[in-house]
Short mmCIF file of C-alpha atoms in Angstrom, two decimals:
data_model
loop_
_atom_site.label_atom_id
_atom_site.label_comp_id
_atom_site.label_asym_id
_atom_site.label_seq_id
_atom_site.Cartn_x
_atom_site.Cartn_y
_atom_site.Cartn_z
CA MET D 1 165.75 83.49 45.99
CA ALA D 2 162.14 82.45 46.13
CA ALA D 3 159.50 84.82 47.41
CA ALA D 4 159.25 85.13 51.15
CA SER D 5 157.26 82.43 52.89
CA PRO D 6 154.26 83.42 55.04
CA VAL D 7 155.04 84.51 58.56
CA SER D 8 153.06 81.62 60.08
CA PRO D 9 154.02 78.27 58.51
CA ALA D 10 151.74 75.22 58.41
CA TYR D 11 151.68 73.23 61.61
CA SER D 12 150.94 69.70 62.71
CA ARG D 13 150.27 68.35 66.21
CA ILE D 14 153.23 67.12 68.24
CA GLU D 15 152.92 63.36 68.54
CA SER D 16 154.44 62.84 71.99
CA LYS D 17 153.29 62.25 75.54
CA GLY D 18 152.20 65.42 77.27
CA ALA D 19 152.38 67.45 74.08
CA GLU D 20 148.68 68.30 74.06
CA LYS D 21 149.41 71.36 76.22
CA TRP D 22 151.73 72.82 73.62
CA PRO D 23 150.81 74.68 70.41
CA LYS D 24 151.05 72.87 67.12
CA THR D 25 154.55 72.94 65.79
CA PHE D 26 156.36 73.02 62.49
CA ALA D 27 155.50 70.57 59.72
CA LEU D 28 157.24 69.99 56.43
CA LYS D 29 154.20 70.00 54.22
CA ASN D 30 155.92 72.12 51.63
CA LYS D 31 159.53 71.05 51.45
CA ARG D 32 161.73 73.56 49.73
CA PRO D 33 164.86 72.72 47.79
CA ASN D 34 168.19 73.62 49.32
CA HIS D 35 169.32 77.11 48.47
CA PRO D 36 172.38 77.47 46.25
CA SER D 37 175.56 78.73 47.84
CA PRO D 38 177.39 81.91 46.91
CA PRO D 39 180.40 81.62 44.61
CA SER D 40 183.39 79.92 46.19
CA TYR D 41 186.91 81.22 46.37
CA SER D 42 189.75 79.11 45.05
CA SER D 43 192.27 77.15 47.07
CA ARG D 44 194.57 74.21 46.68
CA ALA D 45 192.71 71.04 45.81
CA GLY D 46 192.27 68.64 48.69
CA ILE D 47 192.72 71.25 51.40
CA ARG D 48 189.48 73.22 51.32
CA VAL D 49 186.04 71.95 50.41
CA SER D 50 184.79 74.38 47.79
CA ALA D 51 181.73 76.37 48.85
CA SER D 52 180.25 75.83 45.40
CA SER D 53 180.03 72.09 46.15
CA THR D 54 177.80 72.72 49.18
CA GLU D 55 174.37 74.28 49.53
CA ILE D 56 172.98 76.35 52.38
CA PRO D 57 170.58 74.02 54.23
CA SER D 58 166.92 74.92 54.04
CA ARG D 59 166.02 73.13 57.28
CA TRP D 60 167.30 72.96 60.83
CA TYR D 61 167.62 69.53 62.45
CA ASN D 62 165.96 68.73 65.79
CA LEU D 63 167.83 65.92 67.59
CA ALA D 64 165.13 65.64 70.27
CA ALA D 65 162.84 64.01 67.71
CA ASP D 66 165.23 61.07 67.28
CA LEU D 67 166.27 60.38 70.86
CA PRO D 68 164.95 57.05 72.19
CA VAL D 69 164.54 58.60 75.66
CA LYS D 70 163.13 62.12 75.78
CA PRO D 71 164.82 64.73 78.00
CA PRO D 72 163.16 65.89 81.25
CA PRO D 73 160.93 68.99 80.91
CA PRO D 74 161.82 72.45 82.26
CA LEU D 75 160.04 73.44 85.48
CA HIS D 76 158.37 76.65 86.59
CA PRO D 77 160.72 78.57 88.96
CA LYS D 78 157.97 79.09 91.56
CA THR D 79 155.69 76.02 91.36
CA PHE D 80 158.35 73.49 90.27
CA GLN D 81 155.77 72.05 87.87
CA PRO D 82 156.42 71.51 84.13
CA ILE D 83 156.13 74.86 82.38
CA ASN D 84 153.39 75.70 79.90
CA PRO D 85 153.92 77.75 76.73
CA GLU D 86 152.29 80.80 78.29
CA ASP D 87 154.92 80.76 81.03
CA LEU D 88 157.56 81.58 78.42
CA SER D 89 155.57 84.20 76.49
CA PRO D 90 156.87 87.20 78.51
CA LEU D 91 160.38 86.34 77.34
CA PHE D 92 160.14 84.80 73.86
CA PRO D 93 158.02 85.16 70.70
CA ASN D 94 155.55 82.37 70.00
CA GLU D 95 157.49 80.84 67.12
CA LEU D 96 160.56 80.30 69.29
CA ILE D 97 158.43 78.81 72.06
CA LYS D 98 157.05 76.32 69.53
CA GLN D 99 160.56 75.44 68.43
CA GLU D 100 161.64 74.97 72.04
CA ALA D 101 159.05 72.20 72.51
CA SER D 102 159.01 70.80 68.97
CA GLN D 103 159.24 67.07 68.29
CA ASP D 104 159.47 67.52 64.52
CA ARG D 105 162.69 66.19 63.05
CA PHE D 106 163.22 69.14 60.70
CA ILE D 107 162.05 72.76 60.79
CA ASP D 108 162.07 75.02 57.74
CA ILE D 109 164.45 77.98 57.77
CA PRO D 110 162.62 81.17 56.69
CA ASP D 111 163.71 82.49 53.30
CA GLU D 112 164.60 85.87 54.81
CA VAL D 113 166.97 84.14 57.22
CA ILE D 114 168.58 82.13 54.43
CA ASP D 115 169.11 85.36 52.49
CA ILE D 116 171.21 86.70 55.37
CA TYR D 117 172.95 83.36 55.96
CA GLY D 118 174.15 83.77 52.38
CA LEU D 119 176.43 86.61 53.50
CA TRP D 120 178.81 84.00 54.92
CA ARG D 121 177.32 80.53 54.45
CA PRO D 122 178.17 77.88 53.56
CA THR D 123 181.26 78.03 55.73
CA PRO D 124 184.42 76.18 54.68
CA LEU D 125 185.54 72.73 55.77
CA ILE D 126 189.33 72.83 55.73
CA ARG D 127 191.91 70.10 56.06
CA ALA D 128 194.69 71.13 58.44
CA ARG D 129 197.55 69.64 56.42
CA ARG D 130 200.21 71.95 57.85
CA LEU D 131 199.19 71.15 61.41
CA GLU D 132 199.28 67.44 60.52
CA LYS D 133 202.82 67.89 59.22
CA LEU D 134 203.94 69.74 62.35
CA LEU D 135 202.56 66.96 64.54
CA ASP D 136 203.93 64.26 62.24
CA THR D 137 200.67 62.39 62.58
CA PRO D 138 199.01 59.93 60.19
CA ALA D 139 195.63 61.33 61.26
CA ARG D 140 193.70 63.52 58.83
CA ILE D 141 192.47 66.65 60.60
CA TYR D 142 189.56 68.73 59.29
CA TYR D 143 187.98 71.81 60.82
CA LYS D 144 184.65 73.46 60.11
CA TYR D 145 185.40 77.20 60.29
CA GLU D 146 182.64 79.54 61.48
CA GLY D 147 184.86 82.61 61.85
CA VAL D 148 183.92 83.88 58.38
CA SER D 149 180.64 85.36 59.65
CA PRO D 150 180.43 89.18 60.02
CA ALA D 151 180.61 88.83 63.80
CA GLY D 152 183.50 86.38 63.56
CA SER D 153 181.85 83.34 65.13
CA HIS D 154 179.01 80.83 64.85
CA LYS D 155 176.66 82.97 66.96
CA PRO D 156 174.84 84.75 64.09
CA ASN D 157 173.40 81.37 63.05
CA SER D 158 170.90 81.80 65.89
CA ALA D 159 170.95 85.57 66.35
CA VAL D 160 169.53 86.19 62.87
CA PRO D 161 166.48 83.90 63.19
CA GLN D 162 165.79 84.99 66.76
CA VAL D 163 165.64 88.64 65.74
CA TRP D 164 163.59 87.81 62.64
CA TYR D 165 160.96 85.90 64.64
CA ASN D 166 160.73 88.78 67.13
CA LEU D 167 160.26 91.23 64.28
CA GLN D 168 157.37 89.19 62.86
CA GLU D 169 155.51 89.55 66.15
CA GLY D 170 155.95 93.32 66.37
CA ILE D 171 158.73 93.34 68.97
CA ARG D 172 160.78 96.54 68.88
CA LYS D 173 163.61 95.74 71.27
CA VAL D 174 165.55 92.68 72.40
CA VAL D 175 167.79 92.34 75.44
CA THR D 176 170.46 89.79 76.23
CA GLU D 177 173.60 88.93 78.15
CA THR D 178 177.06 88.20 76.83
CA GLY D 179 180.30 86.94 78.29
CA ALA D 180 183.31 87.32 76.03
CA GLY D 181 181.11 89.30 73.63
CA GLN D 182 180.63 86.80 70.79
CA TRP D 183 176.88 86.48 71.35
CA GLY D 184 176.33 90.17 72.06
CA SER D 185 178.15 91.05 68.85
CA ALA D 186 176.06 88.61 66.86
CA LEU D 187 172.77 89.90 68.26
CA ALA D 188 173.78 93.52 67.67
CA PHE D 189 174.65 92.60 64.08
CA ALA D 190 171.28 90.90 63.53
CA CYS D 191 169.35 93.78 65.09
CA SER D 192 171.13 96.27 62.83
CA LEU D 193 169.89 94.35 59.77
CA PHE D 194 166.27 94.17 60.92
CA GLY D 195 166.01 97.56 62.64
CA LEU D 196 165.41 96.39 66.22
CA ASP D 197 166.88 98.06 69.30
CA CYS D 198 169.41 95.94 71.18
CA GLU D 199 170.49 96.16 74.83
CA VAL D 200 173.29 93.98 76.19
CA TRP D 201 174.55 93.19 79.69
CA GLN D 202 178.17 92.10 79.40
CA VAL D 203 179.96 90.27 82.20
CA ARG D 204 182.06 92.93 83.95
CA ALA D 205 185.36 91.02 83.66
CA SER D 206 184.95 90.75 79.87
CA TYR D 207 183.57 94.29 79.57
CA ASP D 208 186.88 95.52 81.00
CA GLN D 209 189.16 93.00 79.28
CA LYS D 210 187.63 93.14 75.80
CA PRO D 211 186.84 96.78 74.91
CA TYR D 212 186.80 96.07 71.18
CA ARG D 213 183.99 93.54 71.54
CA ARG D 214 182.01 96.26 73.30
CA LEU D 215 182.86 98.75 70.54
CA MET D 216 181.83 96.19 67.95
CA MET D 217 178.39 95.90 69.57
CA GLN D 218 178.09 99.67 69.83
CA THR D 219 179.10 100.10 66.18
CA TRP D 220 176.11 97.92 65.25
CA GLY D 221 173.91 100.13 67.44
CA ALA D 222 173.67 98.19 70.71
CA ASN D 223 173.50 99.76 74.16
CA VAL D 224 176.00 97.86 76.31
CA HIS D 225 176.19 97.77 80.13
CA PRO D 226 178.71 96.08 82.41
CA SER D 227 177.11 93.41 84.60
CA PRO D 228 176.38 93.57 87.47
CA SER D 229 174.91 97.04 86.99
CA ASN D 230 172.88 99.53 89.02
CA ILE D 231 170.16 99.50 86.35
CA THR D 232 168.37 96.39 87.62
CA GLU D 233 167.32 95.10 91.00
CA ALA D 234 169.25 91.89 90.38
CA GLY D 235 172.42 93.84 89.62
CA ARG D 236 172.06 96.15 92.61
CA LYS D 237 171.73 93.18 95.00
CA ILE D 238 174.95 91.68 93.70
CA LEU D 239 176.82 94.99 93.97
CA GLU D 240 175.55 95.55 97.51
CA ALA D 241 177.01 92.19 98.50
CA ASP D 242 180.22 92.61 96.48
CA PRO D 243 180.94 96.04 94.93
CA THR D 244 183.92 94.56 93.04
CA SER D 245 182.04 91.58 91.60
CA PRO D 246 183.57 90.45 88.26
CA GLY D 247 180.13 89.29 87.19
CA SER D 248 179.01 86.04 85.60
CA LEU D 249 176.73 84.94 82.79
CA GLY D 250 174.17 83.91 85.40
CA ILE D 251 174.09 87.45 86.81
CA ALA D 252 173.92 89.04 83.36
CA ILE D 253 171.03 86.73 82.41
CA SER D 254 169.14 87.81 85.53
CA GLU D 255 169.53 91.47 84.56
CA ALA D 256 168.43 90.95 80.96
CA VAL D 257 165.45 88.78 81.94
CA GLU D 258 164.33 91.38 84.49
CA VAL D 259 164.32 94.12 81.86
CA ALA D 260 162.57 91.93 79.28
CA GLY D 261 159.65 91.41 81.64
CA LEU D 262 158.96 95.13 82.06
CA LYS D 263 157.64 96.05 78.60
CA PRO D 264 155.40 94.14 76.16
CA ASP D 265 157.41 95.32 73.14
CA THR D 266 160.67 93.91 74.57
CA LYS D 267 161.80 90.28 74.52
CA TYR D 268 164.81 88.32 75.69
CA CYS D 269 167.28 86.50 73.42
CA LEU D 270 169.66 83.76 74.55
CA GLY D 271 172.83 82.72 72.75
CA SER D 272 173.14 79.15 73.99
CA VAL D 273 171.65 76.45 76.25
CA LEU D 274 168.01 76.39 75.07
CA ASN D 275 166.69 73.92 72.49
CA HIS D 276 165.78 76.49 69.85
CA VAL D 277 169.31 77.94 69.95
CA LEU D 278 170.90 74.52 69.46
CA LEU D 279 168.39 73.87 66.68
CA HIS D 280 169.47 76.96 64.71
CA GLN D 281 173.12 76.03 65.04
CA THR D 282 172.61 72.67 63.31
CA VAL D 283 173.04 74.51 60.03
CA ILE D 284 176.76 73.90 60.76
CA GLY D 285 176.51 70.13 60.98
CA GLU D 286 173.99 69.84 58.15
CA GLU D 287 176.50 71.53 55.85
CA CYS D 288 179.40 69.52 57.22
CA THR D 289 177.82 66.09 56.76
CA ASN D 290 177.39 66.95 53.07
CA GLN D 291 180.92 68.34 52.81
CA MET D 292 182.47 65.24 54.35
CA GLU D 293 180.44 63.02 52.06
CA ALA D 294 181.50 65.09 49.04
CA ILE D 295 185.17 64.32 49.71
CA GLY D 296 184.58 60.71 50.66
CA GLU D 297 185.55 61.05 54.32
CA THR D 298 183.83 59.75 57.46
CA PRO D 299 184.91 61.19 60.82
CA ASP D 300 186.23 58.78 63.43
CA VAL D 301 186.43 61.48 66.10
CA ILE D 302 184.39 64.71 66.34
CA ILE D 303 185.67 67.35 68.77
CA GLY D 304 184.19 70.68 69.86
CA CYS D 305 184.61 73.14 72.70
CA ILE D 306 181.67 73.51 75.02
CA GLY D 307 180.37 76.13 77.45
CA GLY D 308 176.60 76.40 77.13
CA GLY D 309 176.67 74.08 74.13
CA SER D 310 175.56 75.95 70.99
CA ASN D 311 178.69 75.44 68.89
CA PHE D 312 179.17 71.83 69.96
CA ALA D 313 175.54 70.95 69.28
CA GLY D 314 175.60 72.74 65.95
CA LEU D 315 178.33 70.51 64.57
CA SER D 316 177.65 67.26 66.42
CA PHE D 317 173.87 66.82 66.41
CA PRO D 318 173.51 65.94 62.70
CA PHE D 319 176.35 63.44 63.13
CA ILE D 320 174.67 61.97 66.24
CA ARG D 321 171.60 61.49 64.04
CA GLU D 322 173.66 59.42 61.62
CA LYS D 323 175.18 57.53 64.55
CA LEU D 324 171.72 56.69 65.88
CA ARG D 325 170.80 55.40 62.41
CA GLY D 326 173.82 53.10 62.44
CA LYS D 327 175.47 54.75 59.43
CA ILE D 328 178.59 55.96 61.29
CA ASN D 329 180.08 55.40 64.73
CA PRO D 330 182.40 58.30 65.63
CA ILE D 331 183.62 59.19 69.09
CA ILE D 332 182.00 62.55 69.86
CA LYS D 333 183.92 64.56 72.42
CA ALA D 334 183.09 67.85 74.16
CA VAL D 335 185.98 69.85 75.61
CA GLU D 336 185.44 72.29 78.46
CA PRO D 337 187.78 74.53 80.48
CA ALA D 338 189.25 73.09 83.65
CA ALA D 339 188.21 76.34 85.39
CA CYS D 340 184.49 75.85 84.64
CA PRO D 341 183.92 72.10 84.17
CA SER D 342 180.14 71.69 84.32
CA LEU D 343 180.03 68.35 82.45
CA THR D 344 183.01 66.67 84.09
CA LYS D 345 182.70 68.09 87.63
CA GLY D 346 179.13 69.35 87.94
CA VAL D 347 176.04 67.45 89.04
CA TYR D 348 173.10 66.47 86.84
CA ALA D 349 170.18 68.17 88.54
CA TYR D 350 167.44 70.74 88.13
CA ASP D 351 168.90 74.23 88.52
CA TYR D 352 168.13 77.79 87.53
CA GLY D 353 169.60 79.20 84.35
CA ASP D 354 170.42 82.48 86.08
CA THR D 355 171.80 83.68 89.41
CA ALA D 356 168.64 85.35 90.73
CA GLY D 357 166.41 82.32 90.08
CA MET D 358 164.12 84.06 87.59
CA THR D 359 164.40 81.54 84.75
CA PRO D 360 162.79 78.09 84.51
CA LEU D 361 164.56 75.23 86.23
CA MET D 362 166.33 72.97 83.76
CA LYS D 363 167.70 69.45 84.24
CA MET D 364 171.34 69.96 83.34
CA HIS D 365 174.91 69.46 84.43
CA THR D 366 175.57 72.43 86.70
CA LEU D 367 178.14 73.92 89.03
CA GLY D 368 175.40 75.84 90.83
CA HIS D 369 173.55 78.92 89.59
CA ASP D 370 175.58 81.37 91.66
CA PHE D 371 178.96 79.93 90.62
CA ILE D 372 181.33 82.71 89.49
CA PRO D 373 184.43 81.52 87.60
CA ASP D 374 187.76 83.19 88.06
CA PRO D 375 187.85 86.44 86.01
CA ILE D 376 191.40 85.80 84.74
CA HIS D 377 190.22 82.71 82.84
CA ALA D 378 191.31 83.65 79.32
CA GLY D 379 188.56 82.05 77.28
CA GLY D 380 184.80 82.18 77.24
CA LEU D 381 182.91 79.01 78.16
CA ARG D 382 182.15 80.36 81.63
CA TYR D 383 178.48 79.46 82.06
CA HIS D 384 177.61 77.56 85.24
CA GLY D 385 175.45 74.98 83.45
CA MET D 386 175.22 72.91 80.29
CA ALA D 387 172.44 72.87 77.72
CA PRO D 388 169.75 70.46 78.99
CA LEU D 389 169.62 68.62 75.66
CA ILE D 390 173.40 68.12 75.63
CA SER D 391 173.31 67.07 79.29
CA HIS D 392 170.69 64.48 78.40
CA VAL D 393 172.68 63.22 75.41
CA TYR D 394 175.74 62.94 77.65
CA GLU D 395 173.78 61.00 80.25
CA GLN D 396 172.52 58.65 77.52
CA GLY D 397 176.10 57.85 76.54
CA PHE D 398 176.11 59.29 73.01
CA MET D 399 179.11 61.57 73.68
CA GLU D 400 182.16 62.02 75.92
CA ALA D 401 183.58 65.01 77.76
CA THR D 402 186.97 66.17 78.99
CA ALA D 403 188.36 69.31 80.63
CA ILE D 404 191.67 70.92 79.62
CA PRO D 405 193.62 73.70 81.41
CA GLN D 406 194.09 76.97 79.58
CA LYS D 407 197.88 76.93 79.15
CA GLU D 408 197.69 73.75 77.11
CA CYS D 409 194.85 75.30 75.10
CA PHE D 410 196.88 78.38 74.20
CA GLU D 411 199.93 76.28 73.40
CA GLY D 412 197.77 74.46 70.86
CA ALA D 413 196.36 77.75 69.58
CA ILE D 414 199.84 79.06 68.83
CA LYS D 415 200.68 75.89 66.89
CA PHE D 416 197.43 76.22 64.96
CA ALA D 417 197.96 79.91 64.18
CA ARG D 418 201.53 79.34 63.01
CA THR D 419 200.55 76.47 60.70
CA GLU D 420 197.00 77.17 59.53
CA GLY D 421 197.20 80.97 59.69
CA ILE D 422 194.02 81.51 61.70
CA ILE D 423 194.23 83.00 65.20
CA PRO D 424 191.53 81.10 67.12
CA ALA D 425 189.19 82.64 69.65
CA PRO D 426 190.00 81.41 73.18
CA GLU D 427 186.94 79.13 73.14
CA PRO D 428 187.98 76.79 70.27
CA THR D 429 191.52 76.57 71.64
CA HIS D 430 190.05 73.86 73.89
CA ALA D 431 188.99 71.85 70.84
CA ILE D 432 192.41 72.42 69.24
CA ALA D 433 194.18 71.11 72.34
CA ALA D 434 192.02 67.98 72.37
CA THR D 435 192.55 67.50 68.64
CA ILE D 436 196.33 67.68 69.10
CA ARG D 437 196.11 65.10 71.87
CA GLU D 438 194.15 62.78 69.57
CA ALA D 439 196.49 63.34 66.63
CA LEU D 440 199.53 62.51 68.79
CA ARG D 441 197.85 59.32 69.98
CA CYS D 442 197.45 58.40 66.31
CA LYS D 443 201.15 59.08 65.84
CA GLU D 444 201.95 56.59 68.60
CA SER D 445 199.51 53.93 67.40
CA GLY D 446 199.92 54.47 63.67
CA GLU D 447 196.15 54.84 63.22
CA THR D 448 194.96 56.95 60.28
CA LYS D 449 191.89 58.38 62.00
CA VAL D 450 189.81 61.19 60.54
CA ILE D 451 189.43 63.93 63.13
CA LEU D 452 186.75 66.60 62.64
CA MET D 453 187.02 69.72 64.78
CA ALA D 454 184.62 72.62 65.38
CA MET D 455 186.45 75.90 64.84
CA CYS D 456 183.80 78.31 66.04
CA GLY D 457 185.49 81.71 65.61
CA HIS D 458 188.57 83.87 65.27
CA GLY D 459 190.41 85.64 68.08
CA HIS D 460 191.08 89.04 66.54
CA PHE D 461 189.44 90.76 69.51
CA ASP D 462 190.98 88.43 72.08
CA LEU D 463 194.65 89.25 71.57
CA ALA D 464 195.07 90.39 75.18
CA SER D 465 194.74 86.72 76.13
CA TYR D 466 197.47 85.81 73.65
CA GLU D 467 199.65 88.58 75.08
CA MET D 468 199.27 87.06 78.53
CA TYR D 469 200.29 83.66 77.19
CA LEU D 470 203.23 84.93 75.13
CA GLN D 471 204.54 86.93 78.10
CA GLY D 472 204.31 83.92 80.39
CA LYS D 473 201.59 85.48 82.55
CA LEU D 474 198.82 82.99 81.77
CA VAL D 475 198.39 80.49 84.58
CA ASP D 476 196.35 77.33 84.95
CA LEU D 477 193.56 77.74 87.43
CA SER D 478 193.07 75.08 90.06
CA PHE D 479 189.64 73.55 90.50
CA GLU D 480 188.29 74.93 93.78
CA GLU D 481 186.28 72.05 95.24
CA GLU D 482 185.09 74.06 98.26
CA LYS D 483 183.84 76.88 96.04
CA ILE D 484 181.91 74.46 93.85
CA GLN D 485 180.40 72.62 96.80
CA ALA D 486 179.21 75.90 98.30
CA SER D 487 177.52 76.78 95.04
CA LEU D 488 176.03 73.31 94.57
CA ALA D 489 174.51 73.51 98.05
CA LYS D 490 172.15 76.23 96.79
CA ILE D 491 170.64 74.13 94.01
CA PRO D 492 166.90 73.51 94.66
CA ASN D 493 166.33 70.16 96.36
CA LEU D 494 164.05 68.41 93.88
CA ALA D 495 163.59 64.68 93.51
CA ALA D 496 164.13 64.36 89.74
#
């Protein structure tokens, strides 16, 4: 590994309208070669793409630079005017603020981050031959598996750089929220490597349902609270109104943001939704485009589960780049839970990212910032809104979306586990269900499509959900139109 790069890379001015208010952002004046991958492990030829044939990317890809129509800017929660960089400085380190607004196509990955990526990257691209055989489909199914990371999901791809950038600016503690615990686990893992303190507010329903995720965070040194809690003003207000509140990601975000604003040595980290998080996750798709090319395959359909959007963006954005360039033309499909369908049932409007209205307003598909999904929903993907950049891409027609009920998702997960051997996390079961639907359509039509699926993590700490399904206790949740409309009525009335 080459010597560490300087903390502050070279910059160049953003060349876009309105960018003069933002700091200079990343430039690629000194392009580094891709970093070699760790040794691969053997497998049957044609089933797994060998890790030794792929390199760890040295740059993240920024889709915003290539979009013909730029997404709407975030707004200040009090003035409703476009935010300035200084508005975000109480929450994020400067480097992440620059990435959030960047219009550069590629941004260098720090060498120290690549060193840690090397613990599990590159991740395997695997052909699901046994699942194909079970379905008797002519389709060829591939999945990009992120469950090989120490935390068991794709989340460390952003947790590691976020903690590293905070460390460079002298931050001693980071705070965050987590739902099912994937993001909290990843941040706790990253903090343990860099020596930062970590405090996590976990949605109460998941805190109770998933004790081993909490123990995983605590093993890596994190301090974990159920949300809503009595520690913050935001949490106390919720508990006063509903002492039995199951919590939501919006509530947990409010609590973490409140704490982050109290001390100058503490910052906030977010596991999805924001541009810089999606940017970090593109390491997935950058690897996968090379892996697909190496085996001479081009995807006809790309499928990923979606909640806030980090996993879906990570795989799909580099392929959308190639689609925009006219090199490929796949159908790109996001799959969300029927119980929390922000893309397919929400409205595209400016809304807060949290329940208390402390975060900037973002133009996104939303169910309303105080929407609380049913606590018995077995998977994650329970955020009330969608990443603004993904919402914009969806509005521009570059992708599709569908919602699938959880019983069908777990039925697909069982088929996947009993053929491919991997027990999926509840989140990617949505992508598996959609992939099975597509493969069966190919069986009916005789088409030999190439289906690429995002497999974002394993379900070793989610077996209680599988127990519910196997015992026949898992039920499909009906979409409560009245509940959604009540939540949507509280969205700020802005003409945008």
